[in-house]
XYZ file of C-alpha atoms in Angstrom:
345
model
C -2.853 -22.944 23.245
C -0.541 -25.462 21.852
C 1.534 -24.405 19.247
C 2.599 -26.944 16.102
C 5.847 -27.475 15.053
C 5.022 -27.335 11.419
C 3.087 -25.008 9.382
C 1.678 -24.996 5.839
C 3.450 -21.642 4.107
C 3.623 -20.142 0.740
C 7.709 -20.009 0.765
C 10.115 -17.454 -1.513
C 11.966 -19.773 -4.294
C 14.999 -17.098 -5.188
C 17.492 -14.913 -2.788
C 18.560 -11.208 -3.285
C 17.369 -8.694 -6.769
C 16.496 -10.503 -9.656
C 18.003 -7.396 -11.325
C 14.757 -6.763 -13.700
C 11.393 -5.009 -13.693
C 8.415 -7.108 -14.918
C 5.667 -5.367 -12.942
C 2.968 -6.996 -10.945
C 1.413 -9.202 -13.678
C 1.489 -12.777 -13.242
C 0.932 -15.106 -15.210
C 1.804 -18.099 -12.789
C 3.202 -17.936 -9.551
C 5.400 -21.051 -9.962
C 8.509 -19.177 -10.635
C 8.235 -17.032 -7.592
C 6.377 -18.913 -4.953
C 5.864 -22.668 -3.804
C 3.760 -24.481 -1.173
C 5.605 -25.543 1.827
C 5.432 -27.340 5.245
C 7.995 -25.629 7.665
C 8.948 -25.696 11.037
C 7.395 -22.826 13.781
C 9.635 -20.212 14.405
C 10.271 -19.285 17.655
C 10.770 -15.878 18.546
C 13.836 -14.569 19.544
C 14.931 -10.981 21.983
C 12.178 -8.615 20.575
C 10.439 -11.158 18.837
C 6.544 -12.373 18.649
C 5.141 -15.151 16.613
C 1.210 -14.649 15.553
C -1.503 -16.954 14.596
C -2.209 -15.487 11.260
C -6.268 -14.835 10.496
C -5.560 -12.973 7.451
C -2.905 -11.864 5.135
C -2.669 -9.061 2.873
C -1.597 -8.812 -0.454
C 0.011 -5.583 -1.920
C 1.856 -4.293 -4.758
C 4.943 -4.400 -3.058
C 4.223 -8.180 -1.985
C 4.093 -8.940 -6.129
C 7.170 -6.539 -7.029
C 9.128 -8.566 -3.322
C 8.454 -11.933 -4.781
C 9.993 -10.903 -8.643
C 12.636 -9.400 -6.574
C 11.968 -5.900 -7.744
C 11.279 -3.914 -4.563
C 13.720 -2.567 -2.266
C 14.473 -5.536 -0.578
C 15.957 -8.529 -0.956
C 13.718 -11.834 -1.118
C 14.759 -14.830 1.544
C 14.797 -18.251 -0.310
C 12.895 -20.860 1.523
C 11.137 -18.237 3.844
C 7.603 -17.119 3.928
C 6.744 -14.011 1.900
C 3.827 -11.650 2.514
C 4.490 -8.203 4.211
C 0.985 -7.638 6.407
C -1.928 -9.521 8.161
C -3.644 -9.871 11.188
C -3.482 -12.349 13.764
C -3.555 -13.235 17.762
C 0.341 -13.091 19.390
C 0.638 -16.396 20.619
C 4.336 -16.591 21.744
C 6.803 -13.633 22.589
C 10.370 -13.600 24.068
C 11.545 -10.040 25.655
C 9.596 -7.275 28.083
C 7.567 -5.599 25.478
C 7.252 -8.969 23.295
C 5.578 -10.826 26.003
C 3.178 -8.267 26.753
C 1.819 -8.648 23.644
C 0.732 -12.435 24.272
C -2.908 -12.825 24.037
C -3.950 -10.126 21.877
C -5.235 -9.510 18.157
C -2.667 -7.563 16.182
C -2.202 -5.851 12.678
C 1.370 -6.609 12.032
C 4.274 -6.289 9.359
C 7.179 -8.558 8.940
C 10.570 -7.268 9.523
C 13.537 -8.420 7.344
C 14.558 -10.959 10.158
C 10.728 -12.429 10.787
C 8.918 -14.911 8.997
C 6.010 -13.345 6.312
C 2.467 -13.140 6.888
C 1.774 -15.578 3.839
C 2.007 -18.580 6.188
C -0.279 -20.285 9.467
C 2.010 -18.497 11.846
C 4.226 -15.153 12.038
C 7.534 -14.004 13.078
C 8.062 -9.981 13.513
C 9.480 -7.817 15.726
C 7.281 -7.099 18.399
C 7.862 -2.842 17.543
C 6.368 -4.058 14.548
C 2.854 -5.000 15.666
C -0.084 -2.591 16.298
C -2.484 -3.971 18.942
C -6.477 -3.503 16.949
C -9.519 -2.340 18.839
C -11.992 -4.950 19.440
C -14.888 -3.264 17.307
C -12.088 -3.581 14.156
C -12.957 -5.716 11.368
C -9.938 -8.625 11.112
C -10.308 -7.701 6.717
C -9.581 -3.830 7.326
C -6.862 -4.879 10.594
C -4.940 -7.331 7.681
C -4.811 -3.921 5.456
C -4.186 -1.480 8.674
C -0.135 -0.403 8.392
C 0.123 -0.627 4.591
C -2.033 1.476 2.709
C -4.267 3.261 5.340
C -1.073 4.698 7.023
C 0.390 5.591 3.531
C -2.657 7.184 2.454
C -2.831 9.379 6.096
C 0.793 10.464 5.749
C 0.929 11.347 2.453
C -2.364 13.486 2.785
C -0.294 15.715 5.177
C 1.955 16.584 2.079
C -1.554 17.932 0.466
C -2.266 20.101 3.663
C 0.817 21.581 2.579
C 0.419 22.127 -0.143
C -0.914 25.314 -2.006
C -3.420 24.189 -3.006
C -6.968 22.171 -2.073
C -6.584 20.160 -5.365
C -4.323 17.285 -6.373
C -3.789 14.717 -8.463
C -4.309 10.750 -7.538
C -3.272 7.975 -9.871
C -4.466 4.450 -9.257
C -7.318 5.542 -8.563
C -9.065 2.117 -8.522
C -6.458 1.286 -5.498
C -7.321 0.904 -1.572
C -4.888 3.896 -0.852
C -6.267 6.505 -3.531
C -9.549 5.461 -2.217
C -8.789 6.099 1.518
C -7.232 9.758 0.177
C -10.091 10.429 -1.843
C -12.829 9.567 1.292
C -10.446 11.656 3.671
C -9.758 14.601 1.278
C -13.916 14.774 0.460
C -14.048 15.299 4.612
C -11.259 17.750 4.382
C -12.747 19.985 1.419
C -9.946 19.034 -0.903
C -10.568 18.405 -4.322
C -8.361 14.799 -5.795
C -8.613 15.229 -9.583
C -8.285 10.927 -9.872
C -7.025 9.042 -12.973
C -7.959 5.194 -13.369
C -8.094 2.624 -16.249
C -11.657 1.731 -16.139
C -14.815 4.090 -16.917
C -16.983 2.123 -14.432
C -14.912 3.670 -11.592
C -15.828 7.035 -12.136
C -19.046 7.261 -10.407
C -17.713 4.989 -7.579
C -14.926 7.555 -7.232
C -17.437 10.616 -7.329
C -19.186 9.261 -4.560
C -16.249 8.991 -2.579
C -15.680 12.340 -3.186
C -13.069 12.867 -6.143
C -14.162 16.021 -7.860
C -12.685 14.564 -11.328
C -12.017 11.492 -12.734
C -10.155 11.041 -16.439
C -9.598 8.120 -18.154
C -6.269 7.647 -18.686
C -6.402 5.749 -21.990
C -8.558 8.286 -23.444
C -7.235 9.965 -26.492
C -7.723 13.364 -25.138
C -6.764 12.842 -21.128
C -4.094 15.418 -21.351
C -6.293 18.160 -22.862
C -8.888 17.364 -20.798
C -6.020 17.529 -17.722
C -4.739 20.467 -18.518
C -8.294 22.247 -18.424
C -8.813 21.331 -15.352
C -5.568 22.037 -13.895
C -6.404 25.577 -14.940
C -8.887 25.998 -13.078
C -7.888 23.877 -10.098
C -4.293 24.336 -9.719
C -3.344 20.784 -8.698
C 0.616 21.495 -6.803
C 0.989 17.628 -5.766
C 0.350 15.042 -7.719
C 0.403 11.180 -5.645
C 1.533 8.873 -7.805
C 1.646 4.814 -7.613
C 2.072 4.254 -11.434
C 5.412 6.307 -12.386
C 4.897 6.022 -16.121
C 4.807 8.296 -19.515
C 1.042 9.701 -18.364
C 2.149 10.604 -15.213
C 5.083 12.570 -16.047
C 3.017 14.466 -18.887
C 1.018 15.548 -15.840
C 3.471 16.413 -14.178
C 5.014 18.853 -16.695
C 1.320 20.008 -17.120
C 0.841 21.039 -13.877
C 1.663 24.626 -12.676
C 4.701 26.012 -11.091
C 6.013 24.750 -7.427
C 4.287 21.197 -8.563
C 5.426 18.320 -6.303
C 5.450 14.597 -7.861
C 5.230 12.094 -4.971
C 5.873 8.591 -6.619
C 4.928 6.211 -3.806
C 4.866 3.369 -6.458
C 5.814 1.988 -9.952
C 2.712 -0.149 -11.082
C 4.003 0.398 -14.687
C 7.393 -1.014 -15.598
C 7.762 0.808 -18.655
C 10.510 3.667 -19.335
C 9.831 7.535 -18.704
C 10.702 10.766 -21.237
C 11.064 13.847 -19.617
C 10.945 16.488 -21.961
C 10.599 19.801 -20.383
C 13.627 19.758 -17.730
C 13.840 23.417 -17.482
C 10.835 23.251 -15.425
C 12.870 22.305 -12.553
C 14.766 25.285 -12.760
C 12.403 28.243 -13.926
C 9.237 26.657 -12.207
C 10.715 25.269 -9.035
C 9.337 21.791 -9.573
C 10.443 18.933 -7.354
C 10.390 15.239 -7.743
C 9.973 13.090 -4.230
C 9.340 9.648 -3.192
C 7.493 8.087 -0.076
C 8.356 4.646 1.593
C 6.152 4.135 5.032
C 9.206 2.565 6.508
C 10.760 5.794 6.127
C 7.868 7.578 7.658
C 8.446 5.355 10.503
C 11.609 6.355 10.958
C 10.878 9.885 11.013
C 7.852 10.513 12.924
C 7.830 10.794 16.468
C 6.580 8.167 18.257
C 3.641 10.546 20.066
C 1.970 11.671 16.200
C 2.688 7.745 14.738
C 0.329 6.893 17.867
C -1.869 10.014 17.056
C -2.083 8.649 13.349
C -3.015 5.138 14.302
C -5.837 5.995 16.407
C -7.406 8.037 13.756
C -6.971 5.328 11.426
C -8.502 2.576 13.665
C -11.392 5.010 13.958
C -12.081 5.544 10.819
C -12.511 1.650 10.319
C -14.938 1.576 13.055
C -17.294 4.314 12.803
C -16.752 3.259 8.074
C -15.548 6.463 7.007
C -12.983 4.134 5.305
C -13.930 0.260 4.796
C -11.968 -2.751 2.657
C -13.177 -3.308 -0.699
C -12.385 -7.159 -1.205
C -12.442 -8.656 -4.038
C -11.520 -12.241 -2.311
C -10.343 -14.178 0.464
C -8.605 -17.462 -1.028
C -7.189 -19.612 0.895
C -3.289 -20.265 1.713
C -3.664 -23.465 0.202
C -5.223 -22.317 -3.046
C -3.133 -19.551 -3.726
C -0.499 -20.607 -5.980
C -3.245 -21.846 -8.277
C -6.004 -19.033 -7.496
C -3.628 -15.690 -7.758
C -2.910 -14.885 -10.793
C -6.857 -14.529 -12.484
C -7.745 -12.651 -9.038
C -4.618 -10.333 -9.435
C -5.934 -9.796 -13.221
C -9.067 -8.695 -12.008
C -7.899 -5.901 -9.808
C -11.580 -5.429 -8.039
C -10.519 -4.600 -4.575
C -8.274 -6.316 -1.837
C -7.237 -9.993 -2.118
C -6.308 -11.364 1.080
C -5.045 -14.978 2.170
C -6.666 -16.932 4.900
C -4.725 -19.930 6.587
């Protein structure tokens, strides 16, 4: 194919840390984000450029573009973390290999985001799909499902066949939730909105609170009686969450993989950590990455590719808007929280 030398993109408008923590609400994108026509990149040593079909949007997209994730934003580039999309250039062994074929792909800190017509990324960074994969669960495929399968093996590990999910509303508590249901686990899931909780049932959550009810804790620490919850995965990281956490019983493990709420944290029973042998971690996937041999990160994949195809796990989108009705579209969608938004070029 013949590749452009422009593309329309949805480009970065600040460098570095903005040095605050505002959260994932939006009420316009114009600060962060503008439209753009830029040149193709061309890949360099190790490089690929993709066609993008779809892009993803996650938390960490919203808290990159603020300038509040880990790290820094690139003015005048592209954002957008994940998507999907047919390698159309390459330059290097394993690069050009890759020419020709439909990949799930992240953006490296010297690519080009996925938030654009075409892609730059390392060529390590791109996960060749199976043909009978759906292009709206391949755009999601190395955020959340990958999260969600490597932090289940801290639950395995665990004491324990219950723990606690917050977010439960999220693609990632909802791929747990599915996979602990066909593991015999038992999530105990928290969410905003009653209307979730039969959803979340279904899926296989053998509790679901409320969080803004006046009596979650009570109600939490009833259950965690009985059920003896020793990991709680967290995406929210605020006051709620650490009341569970001092709720829960001894040997409890918090695993913040997330900070949907901005807001400041009390912790108010410290001695915990010492005469209860409670423990505080935090996951990043890239850090996973590193860590995991390549043999089980292969092992991992193919389970999660399957479980796409056969729908033990599908996508819930909300909407696919397009790249050039973003800037204006975002911000009510983001509101809504539904399910997945993705971008389309």
């Amino acid at each position: 194919m013949t590749i452009p030398k422009t593309m329309h993109a949805l480009l970065q408008k600040h460098d570095g840390y903005s040095g605050t923590q505002t959260g994932i609400v939006f009420e316009t994108m114009e600060p962060f984000i503008e439209d753009g026509e830029i040149a193709v990149p061309a890949p360099q040593e190790g490089q690929v450029l993709i066609r993008t079909r779809l892009a993803n949007i996650n938390p960490s997209d919203l808290h990159f573009i603020k300038g509040e994730y880990g790290q820094p934003r690139r003015k005048g580039l592209p954002a957008g973390f994940e998507g999907v999309g047919d390698v159309v250039a390459g330059h290097g062994r394993y690069a050009e290999k890759l020419v020709g074929k439909r990949v799930a792909f992240s953006v490296s800190m010297d690519g080009s985001g996925s938030w654009a017509d075409y892609a730059l990324t390392a060529a390590h960074n791109c996960i060749p799909v199976r043909p009978d994969m759906q292009d709206v669960d391949a755009a999601g495929h190395i955020v959340n499902p990958l999260t969600a399968y490597a932090m289940f093996q801290i639950v395995r590990k665990a004491e324990s066949r219950s723990f606690i999910l917050t977010a439960g509303a999220s693609q990632v508590s909802k791929l747990v939730t599915s996979l602990a249901r066909d593991e015999g686990y038992r999530p105990i899931v928290f969410v905003r909105r009653s209307e979730m909780i039969e959803p979340l049932k279904a899926l296989g959550a053998a509790h679901v609170l409320v969080e803004s009810d006046p009596d979650v804790l009570d109600q939490f620490r009833a259950i965690a009686r009985q059920e003896k919850p020793r990991v709680m995965l967290d995406a929210v990281a605020n006051q709620l969450s650490a009341d569970l956490f001092f709720a829960m019983p001894n040997r409890a493990n918090w695993v913040i993989y997330g900070k949907l709420d901005s807001s400041a944290i009390s912790a108010r029973e410290l001695g915990q950590f010492i005469f209860m042998s409670k423990s505080i971690t935090g996951f990043w996937l890239t850090e996973w990455f590193r860590d995991t041999p390549p043999e089980e990160q292969i092992r991992v994949i193919g389970e999660v590719q399957a479980r796409f195809v056969d729908r033990r796990w599908t996508t819930d989108v909300a909407e696919i808007i397009p790249l050039k009705n973003a800037i204006e579209k975002l911000p009510a969608a983001l509101a809504a929280r539904n399910g997945k938004i993705l971008l389309s070029p």
